[in-house]
Short mmCIF file of C-alpha atoms in Angstrom, two decimals:
data_model
loop_
_atom_site.label_atom_id
_atom_site.label_comp_id
_atom_site.label_asym_id
_atom_site.label_seq_id
_atom_site.Cartn_x
_atom_site.Cartn_y
_atom_site.Cartn_z
CA MET R 1 83.39 28.75 -74.56
CA PRO R 2 82.17 31.61 -76.77
CA GLU R 3 84.23 32.46 -79.80
CA ARG R 4 86.46 35.47 -79.22
CA THR R 5 87.73 37.17 -82.33
CA PRO R 6 90.22 40.02 -81.91
CA SER R 7 90.22 42.42 -84.86
CA GLU R 8 93.38 44.48 -85.11
CA ALA R 9 94.78 46.00 -88.27
CA SER R 10 97.94 47.36 -86.65
CA PRO R 11 99.18 48.19 -83.12
CA SER R 12 98.21 51.85 -83.59
CA GLU R 13 94.60 51.09 -84.48
CA ALA R 14 91.52 50.27 -82.46
CA VAL R 15 90.93 46.69 -81.34
CA LEU R 16 87.65 44.78 -81.19
CA THR R 17 87.05 41.64 -79.16
CA VAL R 18 83.82 39.79 -79.92
CA LEU R 19 81.88 37.63 -77.47
CA ARG R 20 79.47 35.72 -79.68
CA PRO R 21 76.05 34.40 -78.68
CA ALA R 22 75.23 30.72 -78.41
CA GLY R 23 73.10 30.79 -81.56
CA THR R 24 72.13 33.25 -84.26
CA THR R 25 72.98 36.87 -83.53
CA GLN R 26 69.87 38.99 -82.97
CA GLY R 27 71.59 42.16 -81.71
CA VAL R 28 74.97 43.58 -80.75
CA ALA R 29 76.16 45.47 -77.67
CA LEU R 30 79.24 47.67 -78.06
CA VAL R 31 81.22 48.37 -74.88
CA LEU R 32 83.21 51.63 -74.69
CA HIS R 33 85.86 52.47 -72.10
CA GLY R 34 86.96 55.73 -70.52
CA GLY R 35 90.12 57.75 -70.87
CA ARG R 36 91.57 61.23 -70.53
CA SER R 37 90.67 64.66 -71.79
CA HIS R 38 93.90 64.89 -73.81
CA SER R 39 96.37 62.11 -74.63
CA PHE R 40 97.66 60.49 -77.78
CA GLU R 41 99.32 57.69 -75.83
CA PRO R 42 98.22 54.32 -77.30
CA VAL R 43 95.71 52.36 -75.25
CA GLU R 44 96.94 49.02 -73.93
CA ALA R 45 94.88 46.14 -72.56
CA ARG R 46 96.64 46.52 -69.19
CA HIS R 47 95.35 50.07 -68.73
CA LEU R 48 92.63 50.37 -66.12
CA SER R 49 90.09 52.14 -68.32
CA PRO R 50 89.60 49.26 -70.79
CA ALA R 51 90.15 46.61 -68.11
CA ARG R 52 87.38 48.16 -66.00
CA MET R 53 84.79 47.44 -68.69
CA VAL R 54 85.63 43.76 -69.21
CA PRO R 55 83.50 42.59 -66.23
CA PHE R 56 80.59 44.68 -67.53
CA ALA R 57 80.94 43.07 -70.96
CA ARG R 58 81.06 39.58 -69.47
CA HIS R 59 78.06 40.25 -67.22
CA LEU R 60 76.06 41.45 -70.22
CA HIS R 61 77.20 38.50 -72.32
CA ARG R 62 76.14 35.99 -69.66
CA ALA R 63 72.67 37.54 -69.63
CA GLY R 64 72.30 37.79 -73.39
CA LYS R 65 74.25 34.98 -75.04
CA ASN R 66 71.36 32.50 -75.03
CA ARG R 67 68.99 35.17 -76.36
CA GLY R 68 71.08 36.12 -79.38
CA LEU R 69 73.03 39.11 -78.06
CA ALA R 70 76.65 39.46 -79.15
CA VAL R 71 78.95 41.72 -77.13
CA TRP R 72 81.74 43.62 -78.85
CA ILE R 73 84.43 45.24 -76.70
CA LEU R 74 86.27 48.20 -78.22
CA ARG R 75 89.77 49.23 -77.22
CA ASN R 76 90.49 52.71 -78.54
CA ARG R 77 93.60 53.74 -80.44
CA VAL R 78 94.62 56.46 -78.00
CA ARG R 79 93.71 57.37 -74.43
CA GLY R 80 92.37 60.90 -74.94
CA TRP R 81 89.25 62.62 -76.25
CA ASN R 82 91.56 65.27 -77.70
CA GLY R 83 89.27 68.22 -78.26
CA ASP R 84 87.90 68.60 -81.76
CA GLU R 85 89.75 65.43 -82.76
CA MET R 86 87.19 63.41 -80.71
CA SER R 87 89.44 60.37 -81.05
CA PRO R 88 87.21 57.81 -79.28
CA LEU R 89 84.15 58.87 -81.25
CA LYS R 90 86.01 58.09 -84.46
CA ASP R 91 86.89 54.68 -83.04
CA ALA R 92 83.29 54.04 -82.02
CA ARG R 93 82.04 54.95 -85.48
CA TRP R 94 84.64 52.60 -86.98
CA ALA R 95 83.37 49.81 -84.70
CA LEU R 96 79.76 50.57 -85.61
CA ALA R 97 80.68 50.31 -89.29
CA LYS R 98 82.22 46.89 -88.61
CA ILE R 99 79.02 45.82 -86.85
CA ARG R 100 76.99 47.09 -89.79
CA GLU R 101 79.13 45.06 -92.21
CA GLU R 102 78.65 41.85 -90.24
CA HIS R 103 75.12 42.41 -88.93
CA PRO R 104 73.25 44.87 -91.19
CA GLY R 105 69.96 46.01 -89.76
CA LEU R 106 70.33 44.42 -86.32
CA PRO R 107 69.80 46.61 -83.24
CA VAL R 108 72.89 47.91 -81.45
CA TYR R 109 73.24 48.77 -77.76
CA LEU R 110 75.95 51.09 -76.44
CA LEU R 111 77.47 50.79 -72.96
CA GLY R 112 80.14 53.30 -71.94
CA HIS R 113 81.87 54.56 -68.81
CA SER R 114 83.18 58.10 -68.23
CA MET R 115 84.62 59.29 -71.56
CA GLY R 116 83.06 56.16 -73.02
CA GLY R 117 79.69 57.36 -71.77
CA LEU R 118 80.13 60.60 -73.67
CA THR R 119 81.23 58.61 -76.71
CA ALA R 120 78.15 56.38 -76.48
CA ILE R 121 75.82 59.38 -76.34
CA CYS R 122 77.53 61.09 -79.28
CA ALA R 123 77.47 57.88 -81.34
CA ALA R 124 73.80 57.20 -80.63
CA ASP R 125 72.81 58.81 -83.92
CA ASP R 126 74.03 55.72 -85.76
CA PRO R 127 70.88 54.32 -87.41
CA GLN R 128 71.23 50.87 -85.83
CA VAL R 129 71.53 52.13 -82.24
CA ASP R 130 68.47 51.42 -80.11
CA ALA R 131 69.59 52.15 -76.54
CA VAL R 132 72.48 53.65 -74.57
CA VAL R 133 73.76 53.16 -71.04
CA ALA R 134 76.19 55.83 -69.81
CA LEU R 135 77.94 55.10 -66.51
CA ALA R 136 79.40 58.14 -64.72
CA PRO R 137 79.58 59.91 -68.09
CA TRP R 138 81.81 62.88 -68.81
CA LEU R 139 79.17 65.46 -69.78
CA ASP R 140 78.76 69.20 -69.58
CA ASP R 141 76.10 71.72 -70.49
CA ALA R 142 77.40 71.90 -74.07
CA THR R 143 76.85 68.18 -74.72
CA PRO R 144 74.04 67.95 -77.29
CA PRO R 145 71.19 65.49 -76.65
CA THR R 146 70.15 65.42 -80.31
CA PRO R 147 71.91 62.10 -81.13
CA LEU R 148 69.43 60.44 -78.77
CA VAL R 149 66.31 61.23 -80.81
CA GLY R 150 64.16 58.09 -80.76
CA ARG R 151 66.60 56.20 -78.52
CA LYS R 152 66.42 54.86 -74.97
CA LEU R 153 68.90 56.22 -72.40
CA LEU R 154 69.98 55.22 -68.91
CA ILE R 155 72.50 57.33 -67.01
CA VAL R 156 73.90 55.98 -63.74
CA HIS R 157 76.07 58.28 -61.62
CA GLY R 158 77.46 57.94 -58.11
CA ASP R 159 76.71 60.90 -55.86
CA GLN R 160 80.31 60.87 -54.58
CA ASP R 161 81.89 61.16 -58.03
CA ARG R 162 84.66 63.77 -58.05
CA TRP R 163 85.96 63.09 -61.59
CA THR R 164 82.81 63.71 -63.59
CA SER R 165 79.76 65.68 -62.53
CA PRO R 166 76.56 63.97 -61.33
CA ALA R 167 74.82 67.35 -61.51
CA ALA R 168 75.80 67.78 -65.17
CA SER R 169 74.55 64.27 -65.90
CA LEU R 170 71.20 65.01 -64.29
CA ARG R 171 70.85 68.26 -66.24
CA PHE R 172 71.72 66.42 -69.42
CA SER R 173 69.16 63.69 -68.73
CA ARG R 174 66.46 66.35 -68.39
CA ARG R 175 67.46 67.87 -71.73
CA ALA R 176 67.61 64.43 -73.31
CA ALA R 177 64.06 63.70 -72.14
CA GLN R 178 62.93 66.16 -74.81
CA GLU R 179 64.61 64.05 -77.51
CA ALA R 180 64.82 60.40 -76.46
CA ASP R 181 61.95 57.92 -76.25
CA VAL R 182 62.98 56.81 -72.76
CA VAL R 183 65.29 58.51 -70.25
CA GLN R 184 66.13 57.15 -66.82
CA TYR R 185 68.66 58.63 -64.41
CA VAL R 186 69.82 56.68 -61.36
CA SER R 187 71.86 58.27 -58.59
CA LEU R 188 73.82 55.76 -56.51
CA ARG R 189 74.35 56.85 -52.93
CA GLY R 190 77.93 56.56 -51.71
CA ALA R 191 79.32 55.51 -55.10
CA GLY R 192 82.25 57.21 -56.81
CA HIS R 193 83.58 57.43 -60.33
CA PHE R 194 85.38 54.13 -60.67
CA MET R 195 82.42 51.94 -59.67
CA PHE R 196 84.26 50.06 -56.90
CA ARG R 197 81.43 50.62 -54.44
CA ARG R 198 78.10 48.90 -55.14
CA VAL R 199 79.62 47.19 -58.15
CA ARG R 200 76.88 44.56 -58.38
CA LEU R 201 74.28 47.29 -58.64
CA TRP R 202 76.21 49.04 -61.42
CA HIS R 203 76.25 45.72 -63.31
CA THR R 204 72.57 44.97 -62.68
CA LEU R 205 71.41 48.39 -63.85
CA ALA R 206 73.53 48.41 -67.01
CA THR R 207 72.77 44.85 -68.06
CA GLY R 208 69.12 45.04 -67.05
CA PHE R 209 68.41 48.18 -69.06
CA LEU R 210 70.07 46.88 -72.20
CA MET R 211 68.49 43.43 -71.92
CA LYS R 212 65.04 44.97 -71.53
CA ALA R 213 65.58 47.20 -74.56
CA PHE R 214 66.91 44.23 -76.53
CA SER R 215 63.92 42.05 -75.60
CA ASP R 216 61.46 44.81 -76.46
CA ARG R 217 63.13 45.41 -79.83
CA THR R 218 63.54 41.79 -80.90
CA GLY R 219 60.01 40.72 -80.06
CA THR R 220 60.84 38.57 -77.04
CA ALA R 221 59.17 40.93 -74.58
CA GLY R 222 56.51 38.29 -73.91
CA ALA R 223 59.12 35.75 -72.88
CA LYS R 224 60.39 35.44 -69.34
CA PRO R 225 62.63 38.47 -68.75
CA SER R 226 66.31 37.98 -68.01
CA ALA R 227 67.23 38.13 -64.34
CA PRO R 228 68.96 41.55 -64.70
CA ALA R 229 65.97 42.98 -66.58
CA ALA R 230 63.60 41.74 -63.89
CA ALA R 231 65.87 43.20 -61.20
CA LEU R 232 65.98 46.53 -63.03
CA ASP R 233 62.19 46.71 -63.13
CA ARG R 234 62.06 46.17 -59.37
CA LEU R 235 64.71 48.83 -58.74
CA VAL R 236 63.64 51.35 -61.39
CA PRO R 237 60.04 50.70 -62.48
CA SER R 238 59.30 51.57 -66.08
CA SER R 239 56.58 53.88 -64.81
CA ALA R 240 59.09 55.96 -62.85
CA GLY R 241 58.96 59.32 -64.57
CA THR R 242 60.73 61.41 -61.96
CA LEU R 243 64.44 62.16 -62.36
CA PRO R 244 66.51 61.12 -60.53
CA VAL R 245 65.81 57.72 -59.04
CA VAL R 246 68.01 57.43 -55.95
CA LEU R 247 69.27 54.00 -54.87
#
């Protein structure tokens, strides 16, 4: 069983759970959950937003643990974004500082859903971040793409999402293409915001994109690709330059 190390200073603070690799850590993925536009209610493990991301973290860990990828799961202090307070972004930056303390210089990969997708994009300017996956992210036309300069980005959005806007995500991806090294946008037919439909495809796309970025960055690109990375390349070829890809 992988070592799991909760890090919690007090009940009102953010919580990190670490899924460690089988050997030496070569990179770290940070998993970020969704929330509400405004709420200072403390986040609990039983809440659906953090619980929803646990299977994604485990799927990524299974793919990466034998290749040196650690997976850190962040539980925010409070449930809301809270306007200029940007509560989850502060928590993400705290988590990134913890990663930097333990693993200075190693590449970091951000995976977020909904509000967590927005958080991941905003936190991408951290110098260790290499790639971002944003699932059904909460974006609008004011969201700046500048944190993604030199990064790799995948946005996945269901075309039946009524909580966050697939159209806004597509517009953002086109703006981000002027900043990021790689931008891919996948529209999932029939899928909604909470990723209940086509859940295996959500997992494959997220894990595959991050594993490919991790392999490219750590010099293992010549090795046999992980199964999710190989599946991603079949579904969304690296040469695909047209946004969106519809699956």
